[in-house]
Coordinates of C-alpha atoms in Angstrom, one line a residue:
A142 CA 15.1 31.3 0.2
T143 CA 17.9 33.7 1.1
M144 CA 15.6 35.9 3.3
F145 CA 14.2 32.8 5.0
W146 CA 17.7 31.4 5.7
I147 CA 19.1 34.6 7.2
T148 CA 16.0 35.4 9.2
G149 CA 16.0 31.8 10.5
M150 CA 19.6 32.0 11.5
I151 CA 19.1 35.3 13.3
N152 CA 16.2 33.8 15.4
A153 CA 18.0 30.5 15.9
F154 CA 21.0 32.1 17.6
N155 CA 18.6 34.3 19.6
F156 CA 16.8 31.2 20.8
I157 CA 19.9 29.4 21.9
D158 CA 21.2 32.3 24.0
G159 CA 19.6 31.0 27.2
V160 CA 22.5 29.8 29.3
D161 CA 25.8 31.5 30.2
G162 CA 28.4 31.0 27.5
L163 CA 26.2 28.9 25.2
A164 CA 25.6 31.2 22.2
G165 CA 29.2 32.5 22.3
G166 CA 30.7 29.0 22.4
I167 CA 28.4 27.8 19.6
A168 CA 29.4 30.8 17.5
V169 CA 33.1 30.0 18.0
I170 CA 32.6 26.4 16.9
S171 CA 30.4 27.3 13.9
S172 CA 32.8 30.1 12.8
L173 CA 35.9 27.8 13.0
C174 CA 34.0 25.1 11.1
L175 CA 32.9 27.4 8.3
G176 CA 36.3 29.0 8.2
G177 CA 37.9 25.6 7.8
V178 CA 35.6 24.8 5.0
M179 CA 36.4 28.1 3.3
L180 CA 40.1 27.4 3.7
L181 CA 39.7 24.0 2.0
Q182 CA 37.9 25.7 -0.9
G183 CA 40.7 28.3 -1.3
D184 CA 38.7 31.3 -0.1
S185 CA 41.2 33.0 2.2
G186 CA 39.2 36.2 2.6
S187 CA 36.1 34.5 4.0
T188 CA 38.4 32.3 6.1
M189 CA 39.9 35.4 7.7
Q190 CA 36.4 36.8 8.4
M191 CA 35.4 33.6 10.2
V192 CA 38.7 33.6 12.2
C193 CA 38.1 37.2 13.3
L194 CA 34.5 36.4 14.4
A195 CA 35.7 33.3 16.4
A196 CA 38.4 35.4 18.0
A197 CA 36.0 38.1 19.0
C198 CA 33.6 35.6 20.5
L199 CA 36.4 33.9 22.4
G200 CA 37.4 37.2 24.0
F201 CA 33.7 37.8 24.9
L202 CA 33.4 34.2 26.2
R203 CA 36.1 34.8 28.8
Y204 CA 33.6 37.0 30.7
N205 CA 30.4 35.2 29.6
L206 CA 31.0 31.7 31.0
H207 CA 29.2 30.8 34.2
P208 CA 28.9 32.9 36.4
A209 CA 28.7 35.5 33.6
S210 CA 29.7 39.1 34.3
I211 CA 28.6 40.4 30.8
F212 CA 25.8 39.2 28.6
M213 CA 25.4 39.1 24.8
G214 CA 21.7 40.2 24.7
D215 CA 19.4 40.1 21.7
T216 CA 21.7 42.5 19.7
G217 CA 24.8 40.3 20.0
S218 CA 23.1 36.9 19.4
M219 CA 21.1 38.3 16.4
F220 CA 24.3 39.9 14.9
I221 CA 26.2 36.5 15.1
G222 CA 23.2 34.7 13.5
Y223 CA 23.2 37.3 10.7
I224 CA 26.9 37.0 10.0
L225 CA 26.9 33.2 10.0
G226 CA 23.8 33.2 7.9
C227 CA 25.5 35.4 5.3
I228 CA 28.7 33.3 5.3
G229 CA 26.6 30.1 4.9
I230 CA 24.9 31.7 1.8
M231 CA 28.3 32.4 0.3
T232 CA 29.4 28.8 1.0
S233 CA 26.4 27.4 -0.8
T234 CA 26.4 29.8 -3.8
K235 CA 30.0 29.3 -4.8
Q236 CA 29.4 25.6 -5.4
A237 CA 25.8 24.7 -6.2
T238 CA 26.1 21.2 -4.9
I239 CA 24.4 19.2 -2.2
P240 CA 27.5 19.1 0.0
A241 CA 27.8 22.9 -0.3
I242 CA 24.2 23.3 1.0
V243 CA 24.5 20.6 3.7
V244 CA 27.8 22.1 5.2
P245 CA 26.4 25.4 6.6
I246 CA 23.3 23.5 8.0
L247 CA 25.6 21.1 9.9
A248 CA 28.0 23.8 11.0
C249 CA 25.2 25.7 12.6
G250 CA 23.3 22.5 13.5
V251 CA 22.5 23.1 17.1
P252 CA 20.7 26.5 16.7
I253 CA 18.9 25.2 13.6
L254 CA 17.8 22.0 15.4
D255 CA 16.6 23.9 18.5
T256 CA 14.5 26.3 16.3
T257 CA 13.1 23.4 14.3
L258 CA 12.1 21.5 17.5
A259 CA 10.6 24.7 18.9
I260 CA 8.3 25.2 15.9
W261 CA 7.4 21.5 15.8
R262 CA 6.7 21.4 19.6
R263 CA 4.6 24.5 19.7
F264 CA 2.6 23.6 16.5
T265 CA 1.7 20.1 17.7
Y266 CA 1.0 21.4 21.3
K267 CA -1.4 24.0 19.8
L268 CA -3.2 21.4 17.8
L269 CA -3.6 19.3 21.0
H270 CA -4.9 22.3 23.0
L271 CA -6.9 24.4 20.5
E272 CA -9.0 25.9 23.2
D273 CA -6.0 27.2 25.2
L274 CA -5.2 30.8 24.1
S275 CA -2.0 30.9 26.1
V276 CA -0.2 28.5 23.7
G277 CA 0.9 29.2 20.2
L278 CA 3.8 29.3 17.8
M279 CA 4.9 32.8 19.1
K280 CA 4.5 31.9 22.8
P281 CA 7.8 31.3 24.6
D282 CA 8.4 28.2 26.7
R283 CA 11.1 26.6 28.7
L284 CA 11.5 23.5 26.6
H285 CA 14.5 24.4 24.5
I286 CA 17.5 22.0 24.3
H287 CA 19.4 23.9 27.0
H288 CA 16.4 23.9 29.3
R289 CA 16.0 20.1 29.1
L290 CA 19.7 19.5 29.7
L291 CA 19.6 22.0 32.6
N292 CA 16.8 19.9 34.1
Y293 CA 18.7 16.7 33.5
F294 CA 22.0 18.0 35.0
Q295 CA 20.0 19.6 38.0
N296 CA 20.7 23.2 36.9
N297 CA 24.4 22.6 36.5
Q298 CA 25.2 25.2 33.7
P299 CA 28.8 24.1 33.0
K300 CA 27.8 20.5 32.3
T301 CA 24.8 21.7 30.2
V302 CA 27.0 24.0 28.1
S303 CA 29.8 21.4 27.7
S304 CA 27.3 18.8 26.5
I305 CA 25.9 21.2 23.9
Y306 CA 29.4 22.2 22.8
L307 CA 30.2 18.5 22.3
L308 CA 27.0 18.1 20.1
A309 CA 28.0 21.2 18.1
L310 CA 31.6 19.8 17.6
M311 CA 30.1 16.4 16.4
L312 CA 27.9 18.2 13.8
S313 CA 30.8 20.4 12.7
L314 CA 33.0 17.4 12.2
M315 CA 30.2 15.9 10.0
A316 CA 30.2 19.2 8.0
I317 CA 34.0 19.0 7.3
I318 CA 33.6 15.3 6.3
C319 CA 31.0 16.3 3.7
V320 CA 33.6 18.5 2.0
F321 CA 35.7 15.5 1.2
I322 CA 32.8 13.5 -0.3
P323 CA 33.5 12.9 -4.1
R324 CA 31.4 14.8 -6.5
Q325 CA 30.2 11.6 -8.0
L326 CA 28.4 10.8 -4.7
P327 CA 26.5 14.0 -3.9
W328 CA 23.7 12.3 -2.1
L329 CA 26.1 10.8 0.4
A330 CA 26.4 14.3 2.0
F331 CA 22.6 14.5 2.4
L332 CA 22.6 11.0 3.9
T333 CA 25.3 12.0 6.3
A334 CA 23.4 15.0 7.5
L335 CA 20.2 13.0 7.7
V336 CA 21.8 10.3 9.9
A337 CA 23.5 13.0 12.2
F338 CA 20.2 14.9 12.8
S339 CA 18.2 11.7 13.2
L340 CA 20.5 10.5 16.0
V341 CA 20.2 13.9 17.7
I342 CA 16.4 14.0 17.4
H343 CA 16.2 10.4 18.7
R344 CA 17.9 11.5 21.9
I345 CA 16.5 14.9 22.4
A346 CA 13.1 15.3 20.7
V347 CA 11.1 13.5 23.4
I348 CA 8.3 16.1 23.8
E349 CA 8.0 16.7 20.1
L350 CA 7.7 13.0 19.2
W351 CA 5.3 12.5 22.1
N352 CA 3.0 15.4 21.0
S353 CA 3.0 14.0 17.4
T354 CA 2.2 10.5 18.8
R355 CA -0.8 11.8 20.8
L356 CA -2.0 13.9 17.9
F357 CA -1.9 11.0 15.4
Y358 CA -2.9 8.1 17.6
G359 CA -5.6 10.1 19.4
K360 CA -7.4 9.8 16.1
F361 CA -6.1 6.4 15.2
A362 CA -8.7 4.3 17.1
L363 CA -11.7 6.3 15.7
A364 CA -13.9 4.6 13.1
R365 CA -13.6 7.5 10.6
T366 CA -9.8 7.3 10.8
G367 CA -10.1 3.6 10.0
I368 CA -12.1 4.5 6.9
I369 CA -9.4 7.0 5.8
L370 CA -6.7 4.4 6.2
N371 CA -8.7 1.9 4.3
L372 CA -8.9 4.3 1.4
L373 CA -5.1 4.6 1.4
H374 CA -4.4 0.9 1.7
P375 CA -5.2 0.1 -2.0
L376 CA -2.8 2.8 -3.2
W377 CA -0.1 1.4 -0.9
D378 CA -0.7 -2.2 -2.0
I379 CA -0.6 -1.3 -5.7
G380 CA 2.7 0.5 -5.1
M381 CA 4.2 -2.4 -3.3
I382 CA 3.2 -5.0 -5.9
L383 CA 4.5 -2.8 -8.7
L384 CA 7.8 -2.3 -6.9
A385 CA 8.1 -6.1 -6.2
F386 CA 7.6 -6.9 -9.9
F387 CA 10.0 -4.1 -10.9
L388 CA 12.7 -5.5 -8.6
V389 CA 12.4 -9.1 -9.7
D390 CA 12.6 -8.2 -13.3
K391 CA 15.0 -5.2 -13.0
V392 CA 17.4 -6.8 -15.6
H393 CA 14.8 -6.5 -18.4
R394 CA 13.3 -3.2 -17.2
P395 CA 9.7 -4.1 -18.2
Q396 CA 7.4 -1.4 -19.5
M397 CA 4.6 -0.1 -17.3
V398 CA 2.0 -1.7 -19.5
V399 CA 3.6 -5.2 -19.0
M400 CA 3.8 -4.7 -15.2
V401 CA 0.2 -3.6 -15.1
Q402 CA -0.8 -6.9 -16.7
W403 CA 1.0 -8.7 -13.9
V404 CA -0.4 -6.6 -11.1
A405 CA -4.0 -6.4 -12.3
P406 CA -5.0 -10.1 -11.4
V407 CA -3.5 -9.7 -7.9
F408 CA -5.3 -6.4 -7.2
V409 CA -8.7 -7.8 -8.5
V410 CA -8.4 -10.7 -6.1
L411 CA -7.7 -8.2 -3.3
L412 CA -10.8 -6.2 -4.1
L413 CA -13.1 -9.2 -4.5
S414 CA -11.8 -10.8 -1.2
K415 CA -13.2 -7.9 0.9
T416 CA -9.8 -7.2 2.3
Y417 CA -10.4 -3.5 2.3
Q418 CA -13.4 -3.9 4.6
I419 CA -11.1 -4.9 7.4
F420 CA -10.2 -2.0 9.8
W421 CA -6.5 -2.8 10.1
N422 CA -6.1 -0.7 13.2
H423 CA -8.3 -3.2 14.9
A424 CA -7.1 -6.4 13.1
V425 CA -6.4 -9.8 14.6
V426 CA -3.6 -12.2 13.8
D427 CA -5.9 -14.3 11.5
D428 CA -6.5 -11.2 9.3
H429 CA -2.7 -11.0 8.5
F430 CA -2.6 -14.7 7.6
R431 CA -5.7 -14.2 5.5
M432 CA -3.8 -11.5 3.6
L433 CA -1.0 -14.0 2.8
R434 CA -3.5 -16.5 1.5
I435 CA -5.2 -13.9 -0.7
L436 CA -1.9 -12.6 -2.1
F437 CA -0.8 -16.2 -2.9
F438 CA -4.0 -16.8 -4.8
G439 CA -3.7 -13.5 -6.6
F440 CA -0.1 -14.2 -7.7
L441 CA -1.1 -17.7 -8.8
L442 CA -3.7 -16.2 -11.1
S443 CA -1.2 -13.6 -12.4
Y444 CA 1.3 -16.4 -13.2
L445 CA -1.4 -18.4 -15.0
Y446 CA -2.4 -15.3 -17.0
S447 CA 1.2 -14.7 -17.9
L448 CA 1.4 -18.2 -19.5
L449 CA -1.2 -17.0 -22.1
L450 CA 1.3 -14.3 -23.0
P451 CA 4.7 -16.0 -23.3
Q452 CA 6.4 -12.8 -24.5
Y453 CA 5.5 -11.2 -21.2
G454 CA 6.0 -14.2 -18.9
L455 CA 8.2 -14.6 -15.9
P456 CA 9.6 -17.8 -14.3
P457 CA 7.7 -19.2 -11.3
K458 CA 10.5 -18.3 -8.9
S459 CA 10.1 -14.7 -9.9
F460 CA 6.5 -14.7 -9.0
L461 CA 7.3 -16.3 -5.6
F462 CA 9.9 -13.7 -4.9
A463 CA 7.5 -10.9 -5.9
L464 CA 4.9 -12.4 -3.6
A465 CA 7.3 -12.4 -0.7
L466 CA 8.4 -8.8 -1.4
S467 CA 4.7 -7.6 -1.7
Y468 CA 3.6 -9.3 1.5
L469 CA 6.6 -7.8 3.3
G470 CA 5.8 -4.3 2.1
I471 CA 2.1 -4.6 2.7
E472 CA 2.5 -6.0 6.2
T473 CA 5.1 -3.4 7.1
E474 CA 2.5 -0.7 6.6
R475 CA -0.3 -2.6 8.3
L476 CA 1.8 -3.5 11.4
G477 CA 4.1 -0.5 11.4
L478 CA 1.6 2.0 12.7
V479 CA 0.5 -0.2 15.6
Y480 CA 4.1 -1.1 16.5
L481 CA 5.3 2.5 16.2
R482 CA 2.7 3.5 18.7
T483 CA 4.1 1.0 21.3
L484 CA 7.6 1.9 20.5
L485 CA 7.0 5.7 20.9
I486 CA 5.2 5.1 24.2
R487 CA 8.2 3.1 25.6
Y488 CA 10.6 5.7 24.2
H489 CA 8.7 8.5 25.9
N490 CA 8.4 6.8 29.3
S491 CA 12.0 5.8 29.5
S492 CA 13.6 9.1 28.4
P493 CA 15.9 10.8 31.0
L494 CA 15.1 14.2 29.5
L495 CA 11.4 14.0 30.5
D496 CA 10.3 16.7 33.0
E497 CA 7.4 14.7 34.4
K498 CA 8.3 11.3 35.7
T499 CA 6.2 8.3 35.0
C500 CA 4.7 6.0 37.6
A501 CA 6.6 2.6 37.7
V502 CA 4.0 -0.3 37.8
L503 CA 4.5 -3.9 38.8
I504 CA 1.9 -6.4 37.7
Y505 CA 1.2 -9.6 39.7
G506 CA -0.2 -12.5 37.7
V507 CA 0.6 -13.6 34.1
G508 CA -2.6 -14.2 32.3
Q509 CA -5.4 -12.7 30.2
A510 CA -6.3 -10.1 32.9
A511 CA -2.7 -8.8 32.7
R512 CA -2.9 -8.7 29.0
F513 CA -6.1 -6.7 29.1
Y514 CA -4.6 -4.3 31.6
L515 CA -1.6 -3.7 29.2
N516 CA -3.9 -3.1 26.3
R517 CA -6.1 -0.8 28.3
M518 CA -3.0 1.2 29.4
A519 CA -1.6 1.4 25.9
N520 CA -5.0 2.6 24.4
S521 CA -5.7 5.2 27.1
E522 CA -4.3 8.7 26.2
Q523 CA -4.3 9.6 29.9
R524 CA -2.4 6.5 31.0
M525 CA 0.0 5.8 28.2
G526 CA 2.2 8.8 29.0
T527 CA 2.0 8.5 32.8
E528 CA 2.6 4.9 33.6
R529 CA 5.2 2.3 32.6
V530 CA 5.2 -1.4 33.4
I531 CA 8.6 -2.5 34.7
G532 CA 7.7 -6.2 35.0
F533 CA 5.6 -9.1 36.1
L534 CA 5.4 -11.1 39.3
D535 CA 4.0 -14.6 39.3
R536 CA 3.9 -17.5 41.8
D537 CA 4.9 -19.9 39.1
R538 CA 8.7 -19.7 39.1
V539 CA 8.8 -21.2 35.6
F540 CA 8.1 -17.8 34.3
K541 CA 11.0 -16.1 36.1
H542 CA 13.4 -14.2 33.9
G543 CA 11.2 -15.0 30.9
Y544 CA 9.1 -12.5 28.9
C545 CA 5.3 -12.4 28.7
Y546 CA 3.5 -9.9 26.4
G547 CA 6.8 -8.1 25.9
V548 CA 7.4 -7.6 29.6
K549 CA 10.0 -9.4 31.8
V550 CA 8.9 -11.6 34.7
L551 CA 11.0 -10.4 37.6
G552 CA 10.1 -13.1 40.1
D553 CA 7.5 -13.9 42.7
L554 CA 6.2 -12.2 45.9
Y555 CA 9.2 -13.1 47.9
D556 CA 11.4 -11.2 45.4
L557 CA 9.6 -7.9 46.1
P558 CA 12.3 -6.4 48.4
N559 CA 15.0 -7.0 45.9
I560 CA 12.9 -5.6 43.0
W561 CA 12.1 -2.6 45.1
R562 CA 15.7 -1.8 45.8
E563 CA 16.5 -1.9 42.1
Q564 CA 13.4 -0.4 40.5
R565 CA 11.6 1.8 43.1
F566 CA 8.1 1.2 41.7
Q567 CA 5.1 3.1 43.0
K568 CA 2.2 0.8 42.1
I569 CA 1.3 -2.9 42.2
V570 CA -1.6 -4.2 40.1
L571 CA -3.2 -7.5 41.1
C572 CA -4.4 -9.3 38.0
K573 CA -5.2 -12.6 39.8
N574 CA -8.4 -13.1 41.8
D575 CA -7.4 -16.3 43.4
L576 CA -4.7 -15.0 45.7
P577 CA -4.3 -17.1 48.9
A578 CA -4.8 -15.2 52.1
V579 CA -1.1 -15.6 52.9
E580 CA 0.0 -13.9 49.7
Q581 CA -2.6 -11.2 50.1
Q582 CA -1.2 -10.4 53.5
I583 CA 2.4 -10.3 52.1
V584 CA 1.5 -7.8 49.4
K585 CA -0.5 -5.6 51.8
E586 CA 2.2 -5.4 54.4
F587 CA 4.8 -4.6 51.7
C588 CA 2.8 -1.9 50.2
Q589 CA 2.0 -0.4 53.6
S590 CA 5.6 -0.3 54.7
H591 CA 7.0 1.0 51.4
A592 CA 4.2 3.5 50.5
V593 CA 3.3 1.7 47.4
S594 CA -0.2 1.9 45.8
L595 CA -2.1 -1.4 45.6
V596 CA -4.9 -1.9 43.1
S597 CA -6.9 -4.8 41.8
F598 CA -7.7 -5.2 38.1
Q599 CA -10.7 -7.4 37.2
Y600 CA -12.8 -8.1 34.1
S601 CA -16.0 -10.1 34.4
E602 CA -19.5 -10.3 33.0
Q603 CA -22.4 -8.7 34.9
T604 CA -26.0 -9.5 34.4
I605 CA -28.2 -6.3 34.0
D606 CA -31.7 -6.3 35.3
T607 CA -33.7 -4.9 32.4
T608 CA -36.9 -4.7 34.5
A609 CA -35.4 -2.2 36.9
D610 CA -36.0 1.5 36.5
N611 CA -32.2 2.2 36.3
P612 CA -30.5 -1.1 35.3
W613 CA -27.1 0.6 35.0

């Protein structure tokens, strides 16, 4: 573990040295943070070492800020990573507690996070492009944190460096807060670090989350993936029902044998009802209501069975509460994967740190055709990362400012100029086939004058002549 930590820190500071003044400034912040922690612990010797390192980096930083006249190079950045890695080991070994382990990770959070994202990004990208020999874990790229912020700030290095300094200061502040966490609450330090890194990942890890989304959901719609998920569903369901009974009777802390007697009737009903023959990644609303009915019947049988064993019985309200908790846990898993896909697509398309910009699409016509278009776009790997629907248009003004299929209705055709000034969309999709000639002309003229693409989306039945040589 020691070798892994020090090697990781050496490479982490080497990776972060990509913009003038970045590695030196991060080293100053991390050194002062670790020095402050050492001072609070009464270690004056290590504190002085950290102060000396910070002072040396400050003197170097005077000539390394943009436009830099001297550069740190691999030797300098790797040396700083080595020193901070060694001090971090000393911090964690003096007190073998969770806060002592969390503090150096937070103090050097930016380089560690950047390295973690690089490994995550390159690994998932390689899995998505197995045939491409030019990508791999050891292949460099220009997608580090500083590269993304440089692109966002239009190559303004001072703004990029300042924003990363601010991030490092925030994580260092979290590290110092962890020192004051009482020893009786050790996991609070872990939770603090988890929340801090989660917030940063949510804002920065756009590409990594998107690669993972494509990797997982690219297989999600396949039949064999549905079979694998159906094998996992029973295990999840048993776990949720056991947890529900444990929570409702936590006062008595029932033995596992007793809980199994409560769970068994419910699970038998689930098996006999053919619930696990449903491919839940292609389920409809009625399937979810059917799950509620099946669980209700199963818990009713469990209650009736418990009446035969009074010593193991529970009051009716406990069974109802367990039913509610079980259904909530089961449906969270069933719906969570589908909802997470939509959420990640919207997150990816709306991120300001994305290199490639998505095409803004406006849909005309609220109806089934529009719904099919949205489903088609969400289930197409090529479309879901390149297009985003900004809103609906419809001639019925009752819909205006309302939401249909999760998308806002912005107005009608006569609102096009105002919407264009605010949104700058590049494409209009017509999902109504009964447009009057006047409205057709309005749309065509607008698209012509504003260089907007105009397409028509239709779905209909087509009779195939089976007697022809080539009926398709």
